[in-house]
Amino acid sequence: MSQLRLYDTARREIVPFEPGEVVTMYTCGITPYDATHLGHAAAYVGYDVLQRRLRDRGHETRCVRNVTDVDDSILGRAREIGVHYLDLAAAETAKFDDDMIALGMLPSWSEPRATSAIADIRGFIGMVLERGHAYQAGGAVYFDISTYERFGQVSGYDRATMLEYAAERGGNVDDPNKRDPLDFVLWQPSLPDEPSWDSLWGPGRPGWHIECSALALRELGTTIDLHGGGADLIFPHHECEAAQSESATGEPFVRHWMHQAMVRMDGEKMSKSLGNLVFVSVLREDWEPMAIRLAVVKHHYRDGWEWHDDLMPAAADRLARWRAGAAAGGDGTAVLETVRAHLDEDLDTPGAIEAIDVASAAGADVTAAALLLGVRLSPDG
Ligand code: 5CA
Ligand code: ZN
C-alpha cells in the first residue's frame, strides 16, 4: 500500500502521515449562531474524506468536533434577537447536524459543547498557572507568551503578522491588563447579562481558545494525531491552543496540523460576520445533497476557491454521468485504486474526480471510488 502523505501546516511541507491503528483527530466545530454555510461544509468535507481513506486503510478514526456554545459572537447574537444563548445554540446545532447528515458526513466520535467543559477548563487554567505560564489582572487570567519559547511554531508568522491577525480576529490587542498585546485571555469576567461561572480567579467565563485545548485533552488525551479547522484558525486560535496545551502538560500537543483553505464569495472569505454567505440548507432546496458535496470536493482542500452559481449545475451533471457509468456496470477496481493513490498524495480530490470522470465515461462502475469521496451514487448506498 502506498504511503499516505499530507501537508502539515507547522512543518510547511507534505510529509508522511503515519498514525497508529487508532487515529485521534480534533476539528474545530461551529459557533452555532447562524446557519451552516459552504465554508463550514468545505472544512468538514476535507476531514471526512481523510477519515474515509484512513478507515479504508484499516485505521479506526476518532474525530472530535466541538460546538462553541458560549463566546462573544453567540452571546452578542442572542442579546440582539432576545433569546437565551443556549436556545440559540441548540436550534442552530440541530440545523447544522441535519446539513452534515445530508452531506453524507461520517458521525463525529464526539461533539462536546464548550459549556460542558467549564470544570475541565478551570482545571486546565489551574495547570497553566501552576506552571508559571499565566497571570491574573483585572479579574481575568492571561496566558503569558514570554514564558513560551515556541510561540509561532504552528503559524510560522512573524510578530507583525501575528499582531495584525490578533487585532482582526478578536484578540483584544488594546486590553490594558495585558503585559504583551499577544497575551491571550484564558478566563474573563462576564458582562452583567452574560453567563458566569464561579472560579478561583473570580466569576466569569472562558476565553475562546481554552475550550479546544481542554476538550482535546478530555476527549482524546495529551497528544493528538491531527488537529485542524479552517485556515482562518491558524492564528491566533491554534497557535494559542498549542502554547497553552504544551505549557499545561509539558508534552507535545499535536503531531500534524491540517487546515482547509478559505471558501470565498464576492472576493472575500465567506463569513457570518461579513454576510456573504451561501447556506447549505438553501442550496438543498434546489439541489440534491450529493451534488453539493461534489461541488465542494472538486476543489483541493489547500486551494482557496470562490463560490459561483455555475458550480451546482456542473456538479449535478457530473453526478448524473457517474450514475450512468455505474448503471453500465463495468469493472470499477482499477479506478478505485487510482482514487486511493490520489487521496494518498495530500488528498488530491480534484485528481480523483478526473480519474472517476474518465473511468465512468468508459462504462466503469465507479460506485466504490465515489464513496471514498463520500459521494453516494445510489440513494441507499
Ligand atoms: N467555533 C470556532 C472554532 S473552535 C469557529 O471558528 N466557528 S465558526 O463557526 O466560525 O467556523 C467553523 C469552522 O468552519 C472552522 O473550522 C472555520 O475555520 C471554518 N470556516 C469558517 N469559514 C470558512 C470559510 N469561508 N472557508 C473555509 N472554512 C471556513
Ligand atoms: Zn477550536
Tab-separated table of C-alpha atoms and ligand atoms in Angstrom:
chain	number	residue	atom	x	y	z
A	1	MET	CA	0.000	0.000	0.000
A	2	SER	CA	1.322	3.466	-0.841
A	3	GLN	CA	2.217	5.857	1.935
A	4	LEU	CA	-0.369	8.464	2.945
A	5	ARG	CA	1.199	11.903	2.661
A	6	LEU	CA	-0.337	15.119	3.964
A	7	TYR	CA	0.697	18.737	4.146
A	8	ASP	CA	1.495	19.780	7.722
A	9	THR	CA	0.872	23.456	8.451
A	10	ALA	CA	3.534	23.595	11.182
A	11	ARG	CA	6.285	21.952	9.098
A	12	ARG	CA	5.128	23.743	5.940
A	13	GLU	CA	5.595	20.711	3.710
A	14	ILE	CA	3.955	17.492	2.623
A	15	VAL	CA	5.106	14.743	4.979
A	16	PRO	CA	4.167	11.116	5.573
A	17	PHE	CA	1.158	10.783	7.892
A	18	GLU	CA	1.794	7.572	9.790
A	19	PRO	CA	-0.518	7.299	12.794
A	20	GLY	CA	-1.066	4.124	14.802
A	21	GLU	CA	-4.097	1.923	14.355
A	22	VAL	CA	-6.355	4.378	16.204
A	23	VAL	CA	-6.149	7.898	14.786
A	24	THR	CA	-7.126	10.743	17.107
A	25	MET	CA	-8.371	13.881	15.358
A	26	TYR	CA	-9.880	17.132	16.552
A	27	THR	CA	-11.514	19.565	14.200
A	28	CYS	CA	-12.752	22.937	15.334
A	29	GLY	CA	-16.529	22.966	15.114
A	30	ILE	CA	-19.076	25.699	14.611
A	31	THR	CA	-20.162	28.591	16.730
A	32	PRO	CA	-23.889	27.943	16.355
A	33	TYR	CA	-25.368	31.399	15.989
A	34	ASP	CA	-26.262	31.182	12.303
A	35	ALA	CA	-26.833	28.551	9.598
A	36	THR	CA	-24.168	26.307	8.062
A	37	HIS	CA	-22.573	27.905	5.024
A	38	LEU	CA	-20.425	26.390	2.303
A	39	GLY	CA	-17.208	27.388	4.072
A	40	HIS	CA	-18.128	25.211	7.055
A	41	ALA	CA	-19.189	22.404	4.736
A	42	ALA	CA	-15.830	22.572	2.936
A	43	ALA	CA	-13.898	22.415	6.191
A	44	TYR	CA	-15.719	19.293	7.353
A	45	VAL	CA	-15.791	17.555	3.959
A	46	GLY	CA	-11.961	17.582	3.898
A	47	TYR	CA	-11.720	15.867	7.294
A	48	ASP	CA	-14.432	13.456	6.252
A	49	VAL	CA	-12.540	12.378	3.123
A	50	LEU	CA	-9.400	11.931	5.201
A	51	GLN	CA	-11.280	9.758	7.708
A	52	ARG	CA	-12.796	7.679	4.912
A	53	ARG	CA	-9.384	6.986	3.413
A	54	LEU	CA	-7.886	6.205	6.843
A	55	ARG	CA	-10.703	3.733	7.560
A	56	ASP	CA	-10.250	2.282	4.092
A	57	ARG	CA	-6.581	1.757	5.005
A	58	GLY	CA	-7.634	-0.159	8.133
A	59	HIS	CA	-7.468	2.523	10.828
A	60	GLU	CA	-10.059	3.383	13.417
A	61	THR	CA	-10.625	7.151	13.429
A	62	ARG	CA	-11.847	9.161	16.386
A	63	CYS	CA	-12.713	12.651	15.282
A	64	VAL	CA	-13.926	15.123	17.886
A	65	ARG	CA	-15.727	18.263	16.730
A	66	ASN	CA	-16.633	20.802	19.385
A	67	VAL	CA	-19.580	23.196	19.492
A	68	THR	CA	-18.695	26.699	20.700
A	69	ASP	CA	-21.921	27.414	22.536
A	70	VAL	CA	-20.540	30.260	24.624
A	71	ASP	CA	-18.373	33.069	23.210
A	72	ASP	CA	-18.564	36.734	22.212
A	73	SER	CA	-20.371	36.171	18.918
A	74	ILE	CA	-23.088	33.806	20.150
A	75	LEU	CA	-23.754	35.946	23.241
A	76	GLY	CA	-23.937	39.048	21.037
A	77	ARG	CA	-26.439	37.449	18.652
A	78	ALA	CA	-28.576	36.030	21.483
A	79	ARG	CA	-28.740	39.512	23.036
A	80	GLU	CA	-29.653	41.076	19.666
A	81	ILE	CA	-32.567	38.724	18.976
A	82	GLY	CA	-33.644	38.386	22.615
A	83	VAL	CA	-33.287	34.641	23.152
A	84	HIS	CA	-31.307	32.586	25.642
A	85	TYR	CA	-27.880	31.791	24.177
A	86	LEU	CA	-28.288	28.051	24.807
A	87	ASP	CA	-31.637	28.005	22.979
A	88	LEU	CA	-29.994	29.735	20.031
A	89	ALA	CA	-27.106	27.246	20.137
A	90	ALA	CA	-29.430	24.225	20.371
A	91	ALA	CA	-31.568	25.369	17.436
A	92	GLU	CA	-28.611	26.156	15.165
A	93	THR	CA	-26.728	22.987	16.143
A	94	ALA	CA	-29.758	20.880	15.197
A	95	LYS	CA	-29.851	22.518	11.750
A	96	PHE	CA	-26.107	22.037	11.351
A	97	ASP	CA	-26.410	18.335	12.228
A	98	ASP	CA	-29.161	17.965	9.643
A	99	ASP	CA	-26.935	19.552	6.958
A	100	MET	CA	-23.987	17.339	7.927
A	101	ILE	CA	-26.080	14.171	7.698
A	102	ALA	CA	-27.462	15.260	4.313
A	103	LEU	CA	-23.933	15.848	3.026
A	104	GLY	CA	-23.022	12.285	3.956
A	105	MET	CA	-20.601	13.154	6.751
A	106	LEU	CA	-19.415	10.303	8.985
A	107	PRO	CA	-20.724	10.876	12.514
A	108	SER	CA	-18.195	12.545	14.820
A	109	TRP	CA	-16.724	10.382	17.535
A	110	SER	CA	-17.970	13.032	19.943
A	111	GLU	CA	-19.418	16.535	19.668
A	112	PRO	CA	-18.814	18.174	23.035
A	113	ARG	CA	-20.150	21.635	23.801
A	114	ALA	CA	-17.921	24.298	25.314
A	115	THR	CA	-20.357	24.703	28.217
A	116	SER	CA	-19.855	21.016	29.030
A	117	ALA	CA	-16.209	21.765	29.708
A	118	ILE	CA	-16.295	24.518	32.326
A	119	ALA	CA	-14.891	22.229	35.040
A	120	ASP	CA	-12.217	20.899	32.655
A	121	ILE	CA	-11.360	24.456	31.631
A	122	ARG	CA	-10.953	25.588	35.244
A	123	GLY	CA	-8.691	22.605	35.925
A	124	PHE	CA	-6.703	23.360	32.783
A	125	ILE	CA	-6.201	27.019	33.706
A	126	GLY	CA	-5.006	25.845	37.124
A	127	MET	CA	-2.332	23.717	35.417
A	128	VAL	CA	-1.171	26.630	33.257
A	129	LEU	CA	-0.998	28.991	36.262
A	130	GLU	CA	0.780	26.454	38.428
A	131	ARG	CA	3.496	26.017	35.827
A	132	GLY	CA	4.008	29.765	35.703
A	133	HIS	CA	2.639	30.452	32.217
A	134	ALA	CA	-0.236	32.759	33.157
A	135	TYR	CA	-1.055	35.784	35.297
A	136	GLN	CA	-4.158	37.412	36.767
A	137	ALA	CA	-5.160	41.001	36.082
A	138	GLY	CA	-8.454	42.894	36.237
A	139	GLY	CA	-10.484	39.801	37.143
A	140	ALA	CA	-9.130	37.883	34.143
A	141	VAL	CA	-6.407	35.271	33.630
A	142	TYR	CA	-3.999	35.770	30.719
A	143	PHE	CA	-1.517	33.427	29.099
A	144	ASP	CA	1.966	34.957	29.253
A	145	ILE	CA	3.583	34.331	25.873
A	146	SER	CA	7.005	35.457	27.146
A	147	THR	CA	7.147	32.140	29.065
A	148	TYR	CA	6.654	30.010	25.998
A	149	GLU	CA	9.544	29.999	23.525
A	150	ARG	CA	7.828	28.107	20.750
A	151	PHE	CA	5.054	30.695	20.258
A	152	GLY	CA	4.770	30.849	16.450
A	153	GLN	CA	5.523	27.146	15.880
A	154	VAL	CA	2.168	26.443	14.224
A	155	SER	CA	1.701	29.515	12.031
A	156	GLY	CA	5.332	30.475	11.414
A	157	TYR	CA	4.144	34.126	11.379
A	158	ASP	CA	6.398	36.987	12.447
A	159	ARG	CA	5.314	39.306	15.246
A	160	ALA	CA	3.884	41.990	12.945
A	161	THR	CA	1.665	39.462	11.166
A	162	MET	CA	0.558	37.985	14.494
A	163	LEU	CA	-0.396	41.441	15.760
A	164	GLU	CA	-2.352	42.164	12.605
A	165	TYR	CA	-4.337	38.899	12.787
A	166	ALA	CA	-4.867	39.132	16.549
A	167	ALA	CA	-6.375	42.610	16.061
A	168	GLU	CA	-8.584	41.387	13.207
A	169	ARG	CA	-9.737	38.175	14.866
A	170	GLY	CA	-10.980	39.144	18.308
A	171	GLY	CA	-7.625	39.167	20.138
A	172	ASN	CA	-8.302	42.473	22.019
A	173	VAL	CA	-4.755	43.708	21.481
A	174	ASP	CA	-5.546	47.009	23.239
A	175	ASP	CA	-6.605	45.408	26.533
A	176	PRO	CA	-4.642	47.449	29.145
A	177	ASN	CA	-4.421	44.479	31.539
A	178	LYS	CA	-2.124	42.586	29.202
A	179	ARG	CA	1.638	42.637	29.571
A	180	ASP	CA	2.059	41.893	25.870
A	181	PRO	CA	-0.682	42.600	23.295
A	182	LEU	CA	-0.265	38.997	22.068
A	183	ASP	CA	-1.024	37.545	25.507
A	184	PHE	CA	-4.454	35.984	25.347
A	185	VAL	CA	-7.285	35.500	27.762
A	186	LEU	CA	-7.928	32.134	29.466
A	187	TRP	CA	-10.679	33.345	31.805
A	188	GLN	CA	-12.550	36.646	31.761
A	189	PRO	CA	-15.204	38.460	33.778
A	190	SER	CA	-18.675	38.294	32.216
A	191	LEU	CA	-20.794	41.339	31.389
A	192	PRO	CA	-23.897	41.722	33.613
A	193	ASP	CA	-26.241	39.931	31.145
A	194	GLU	CA	-23.755	37.187	30.238
A	195	PRO	CA	-23.496	33.701	31.759
A	196	SER	CA	-20.986	33.464	34.550
A	197	TRP	CA	-19.386	30.593	36.429
A	198	ASP	CA	-17.509	30.687	39.726
A	199	SER	CA	-13.792	30.135	39.696
A	200	LEU	CA	-10.748	30.557	41.907
A	201	TRP	CA	-9.985	33.742	39.956
A	202	GLY	CA	-13.398	35.308	40.279
A	203	PRO	CA	-16.691	34.751	38.475
A	204	GLY	CA	-16.576	34.768	34.686
A	205	ARG	CA	-16.458	32.739	31.524
A	206	PRO	CA	-13.731	31.044	29.461
A	207	GLY	CA	-11.688	32.702	26.735
A	208	TRP	CA	-12.216	31.155	23.292
A	209	HIS	CA	-9.021	29.143	22.686
A	210	ILE	CA	-9.123	27.313	26.002
A	211	GLU	CA	-12.220	25.241	25.166
A	212	CYS	CA	-10.462	23.370	22.359
A	213	SER	CA	-7.359	22.630	24.445
A	214	ALA	CA	-9.452	21.428	27.385
A	215	LEU	CA	-11.786	19.347	25.207
A	216	ALA	CA	-8.978	17.779	23.166
A	217	LEU	CA	-7.286	16.727	26.410
A	218	ARG	CA	-10.505	15.460	27.978
A	219	GLU	CA	-11.727	13.537	24.938
A	220	LEU	CA	-8.519	12.339	23.266
A	221	GLY	CA	-5.596	12.697	25.674
A	222	THR	CA	-2.374	14.685	25.890
A	223	THR	CA	-1.027	14.344	22.341
A	224	ILE	CA	-3.357	14.034	19.373
A	225	ASP	CA	-2.510	12.808	15.885
A	226	LEU	CA	-4.155	15.531	13.850
A	227	HIS	CA	-5.823	18.856	14.537
A	228	GLY	CA	-7.299	21.474	12.301
A	229	GLY	CA	-10.168	23.500	11.023
A	230	GLY	CA	-10.264	26.335	8.527
A	231	ALA	CA	-7.045	28.227	7.752
A	232	ASP	CA	-8.550	31.297	9.445
A	233	LEU	CA	-7.942	29.469	12.725
A	234	ILE	CA	-4.168	29.000	12.311
A	235	PHE	CA	-3.608	32.255	14.142
A	236	PRO	CA	-4.440	33.116	16.820
A	237	HIS	CA	-6.655	30.125	17.669
A	238	HIS	CA	-4.404	27.138	17.004
A	239	GLU	CA	-1.188	28.931	17.911
A	240	CYS	CA	-2.695	29.791	21.299
A	241	GLU	CA	-4.085	26.294	21.806
A	242	ALA	CA	-0.655	24.777	21.189
A	243	ALA	CA	1.006	27.242	23.565
A	244	GLN	CA	-1.398	26.665	26.456
A	245	SER	CA	-1.666	22.891	25.957
A	246	GLU	CA	2.080	22.313	25.860
A	247	SER	CA	2.514	24.656	28.816
A	248	ALA	CA	-0.138	22.829	30.826
A	249	THR	CA	1.000	19.266	30.131
A	250	GLY	CA	4.686	19.641	29.235
A	251	GLU	CA	4.056	17.286	26.294
A	252	PRO	CA	3.622	17.832	22.534
A	253	PHE	CA	0.007	18.755	21.729
A	254	VAL	CA	-0.451	17.863	18.047
A	255	ARG	CA	1.558	15.669	15.668
A	256	HIS	CA	0.073	17.028	12.472
A	257	TRP	CA	-1.834	20.222	11.630
A	258	MET	CA	-4.251	20.265	8.718
A	259	HIS	CA	-6.098	23.366	7.543
A	260	GLN	CA	-8.815	23.953	4.982
A	261	ALA	CA	-8.244	26.979	2.718
A	262	MET	CA	-10.956	29.611	2.678
A	263	VAL	CA	-14.043	29.463	0.517
A	264	ARG	CA	-14.731	32.963	-0.806
A	265	MET	CA	-17.683	34.813	-2.197
A	266	ASP	CA	-17.520	38.199	-3.921
A	267	GLY	CA	-13.740	38.067	-3.468
A	268	GLU	CA	-13.877	37.824	0.348
A	269	LYS	CA	-13.821	34.964	2.847
A	270	MET	CA	-17.357	33.603	3.164
A	271	SER	CA	-18.238	34.536	6.747
A	272	LYS	CA	-21.096	35.116	9.100
A	273	SER	CA	-19.689	38.466	10.127
A	274	LEU	CA	-19.497	39.757	6.516
A	275	GLY	CA	-22.795	38.177	5.469
A	276	ASN	CA	-21.532	36.949	2.040
A	277	LEU	CA	-22.963	33.506	2.550
A	278	VAL	CA	-24.388	30.576	0.660
A	279	PHE	CA	-26.283	28.402	3.122
A	280	VAL	CA	-26.238	24.650	2.663
A	281	SER	CA	-29.915	24.492	3.664
A	282	VAL	CA	-30.864	26.964	0.913
A	283	LEU	CA	-28.853	25.069	-1.729
A	284	ARG	CA	-30.602	21.886	-0.607
A	285	GLU	CA	-33.935	23.357	-1.712
A	286	ASP	CA	-32.775	23.170	-5.348
A	287	TRP	CA	-30.033	20.559	-5.459
A	288	GLU	CA	-29.545	17.117	-4.063
A	289	PRO	CA	-27.002	16.951	-1.246
A	290	MET	CA	-24.589	14.657	-3.116
A	291	ALA	CA	-24.289	17.273	-5.881
A	292	ILE	CA	-23.448	19.888	-3.226
A	293	ARG	CA	-20.810	17.573	-1.798
A	294	LEU	CA	-19.386	17.008	-5.263
A	295	ALA	CA	-19.182	20.767	-5.881
A	296	VAL	CA	-17.086	21.033	-2.714
A	297	VAL	CA	-14.731	18.035	-3.167
A	298	LYS	CA	-13.975	19.180	-6.699
A	299	HIS	CA	-11.588	21.676	-5.043
A	300	HIS	CA	-8.391	20.730	-3.297
A	301	TYR	CA	-8.579	21.467	0.424
A	302	ARG	CA	-5.456	23.653	0.301
A	303	ASP	CA	-6.635	25.837	-2.587
A	304	GLY	CA	-8.993	28.607	-1.590
A	305	TRP	CA	-11.851	28.928	-4.039
A	306	GLU	CA	-14.580	31.313	-4.977
A	307	TRP	CA	-18.210	30.275	-4.902
A	308	HIS	CA	-20.130	30.925	-8.138
A	309	ASP	CA	-23.542	29.818	-9.328
A	310	ASP	CA	-22.291	27.616	-12.206
A	311	LEU	CA	-20.741	25.167	-9.749
A	312	MET	CA	-24.029	23.467	-8.916
A	313	PRO	CA	-25.310	22.594	-12.420
A	314	ALA	CA	-21.824	21.296	-13.308
A	315	ALA	CA	-21.764	19.098	-10.192
A	316	ALA	CA	-25.284	17.788	-10.842
A	317	ASP	CA	-24.267	16.879	-14.433
A	318	ARG	CA	-21.207	15.054	-13.185
A	319	LEU	CA	-23.277	13.108	-10.651
A	320	ALA	CA	-25.676	12.055	-13.415
A	321	ARG	CA	-22.742	10.911	-15.598
A	322	TRP	CA	-21.241	8.864	-12.778
A	323	ARG	CA	-24.592	7.253	-12.131
A	324	ALA	CA	-24.937	6.349	-15.793
A	325	GLY	CA	-21.450	4.786	-15.633
A	326	ALA	CA	-22.428	2.834	-12.523
A	327	ALA	CA	-25.540	1.533	-14.279
A	328	ALA	CA	-23.358	0.340	-17.188
A	329	GLY	CA	-21.715	-1.922	-14.597
A	330	GLY	CA	-18.108	-2.198	-15.888
A	331	ASP	CA	-15.274	-3.230	-13.567
A	332	GLY	CA	-14.513	-0.466	-11.039
A	333	THR	CA	-11.435	-1.950	-9.320
A	334	ALA	CA	-8.837	-0.046	-11.319
A	335	VAL	CA	-10.427	3.350	-10.741
A	336	LEU	CA	-10.801	2.623	-7.031
A	337	GLU	CA	-7.037	2.017	-6.837
A	338	THR	CA	-6.365	5.226	-8.768
A	339	VAL	CA	-8.577	7.228	-6.415
A	340	ARG	CA	-6.774	5.734	-3.408
A	341	ALA	CA	-3.444	6.803	-4.882
A	342	HIS	CA	-4.709	10.352	-5.469
A	343	LEU	CA	-6.027	10.647	-1.913
A	344	ASP	CA	-2.749	9.359	-0.517
A	345	GLU	CA	-0.988	12.275	-2.159
A	346	ASP	CA	-2.221	15.091	0.092
A	347	LEU	CA	-5.908	14.326	-0.516
A	348	ASP	CA	-5.859	15.139	-4.207
A	349	THR	CA	-9.640	15.145	-4.653
A	350	PRO	CA	-9.564	17.042	-7.997
A	351	GLY	CA	-7.258	14.333	-9.405
A	352	ALA	CA	-9.545	11.636	-8.018
A	353	ILE	CA	-12.571	13.238	-9.655
A	354	GLU	CA	-10.845	13.441	-13.028
A	355	ALA	CA	-9.966	9.744	-12.795
A	356	ILE	CA	-13.583	8.891	-11.948
A	357	ASP	CA	-14.784	11.011	-14.897
A	358	VAL	CA	-12.584	9.064	-17.304
A	359	ALA	CA	-13.457	5.636	-15.914
A	360	SER	CA	-17.130	6.432	-15.789
A	361	ALA	CA	-17.145	7.648	-19.406
A	362	ALA	CA	-15.604	4.278	-20.323
A	363	GLY	CA	-18.521	2.471	-18.613
A	364	ALA	CA	-16.910	1.552	-15.279
A	365	ASP	CA	-18.989	1.190	-12.143
A	366	VAL	CA	-17.464	3.999	-10.072
A	367	THR	CA	-19.711	3.489	-7.009
A	368	ALA	CA	-16.913	2.415	-4.643
A	369	ALA	CA	-14.485	5.045	-5.933
A	370	ALA	CA	-17.086	7.808	-5.476
A	371	LEU	CA	-17.925	6.570	-1.984
A	372	LEU	CA	-14.319	7.094	-0.925
A	373	LEU	CA	-15.022	10.786	-1.579
A	374	GLY	CA	-18.235	10.404	0.405
A	375	VAL	CA	-20.350	10.711	-2.737
A	376	ARG	CA	-23.157	8.133	-2.657
A	377	LEU	CA	-24.388	7.191	-6.123
A	378	SER	CA	-27.370	5.106	-5.067
A	379	PRO	CA	-29.988	6.567	-2.719
A	380	ASP	CA	-29.449	3.820	-0.142
A	381	GLY	CA	-25.729	3.199	-0.801
B	1	5CA	N1	-16.134	27.573	16.923
B	1	5CA	C1	-14.953	28.117	16.308
B	1	5CA	C2	-13.836	27.098	16.269
B	1	5CA	S1	-13.423	26.484	17.853
B	1	5CA	C3	-15.242	28.611	14.892
B	1	5CA	O1	-14.322	29.070	14.251
B	1	5CA	N2	-16.505	28.517	14.483
B	1	5CA	S2	-17.013	29.003	13.040
B	1	5CA	O2	-18.431	28.705	13.021
B	1	5CA	O3	-16.649	30.352	12.829
B	1	5CA	O4	-16.312	28.155	11.979
B	1	5CA	C4	-16.489	26.748	11.930
B	1	5CA	C5	-15.406	26.091	11.070
B	1	5CA	O5	-15.554	26.496	9.706
B	1	5CA	C6	-13.997	26.495	11.490
B	1	5CA	O6	-13.144	25.359	11.361
B	1	5CA	C7	-13.623	27.552	10.474
B	1	5CA	O7	-12.232	27.634	10.289
B	1	5CA	C8	-14.332	27.035	9.222
B	1	5CA	N3	-14.662	28.115	8.269
B	1	5CA	C9	-15.364	29.245	8.524
B	1	5CA	N4	-15.490	30.000	7.395
B	1	5CA	C10	-14.868	29.314	6.404
B	1	5CA	C11	-14.650	29.564	5.002
B	1	5CA	N5	-15.132	30.649	4.396
B	1	5CA	N6	-13.970	28.634	4.282
B	1	5CA	C12	-13.496	27.500	4.887
B	1	5CA	N7	-13.669	27.218	6.200
B	1	5CA	C13	-14.340	28.105	6.952
B	2	ZN	ZN	-11.345	25.483	18.123
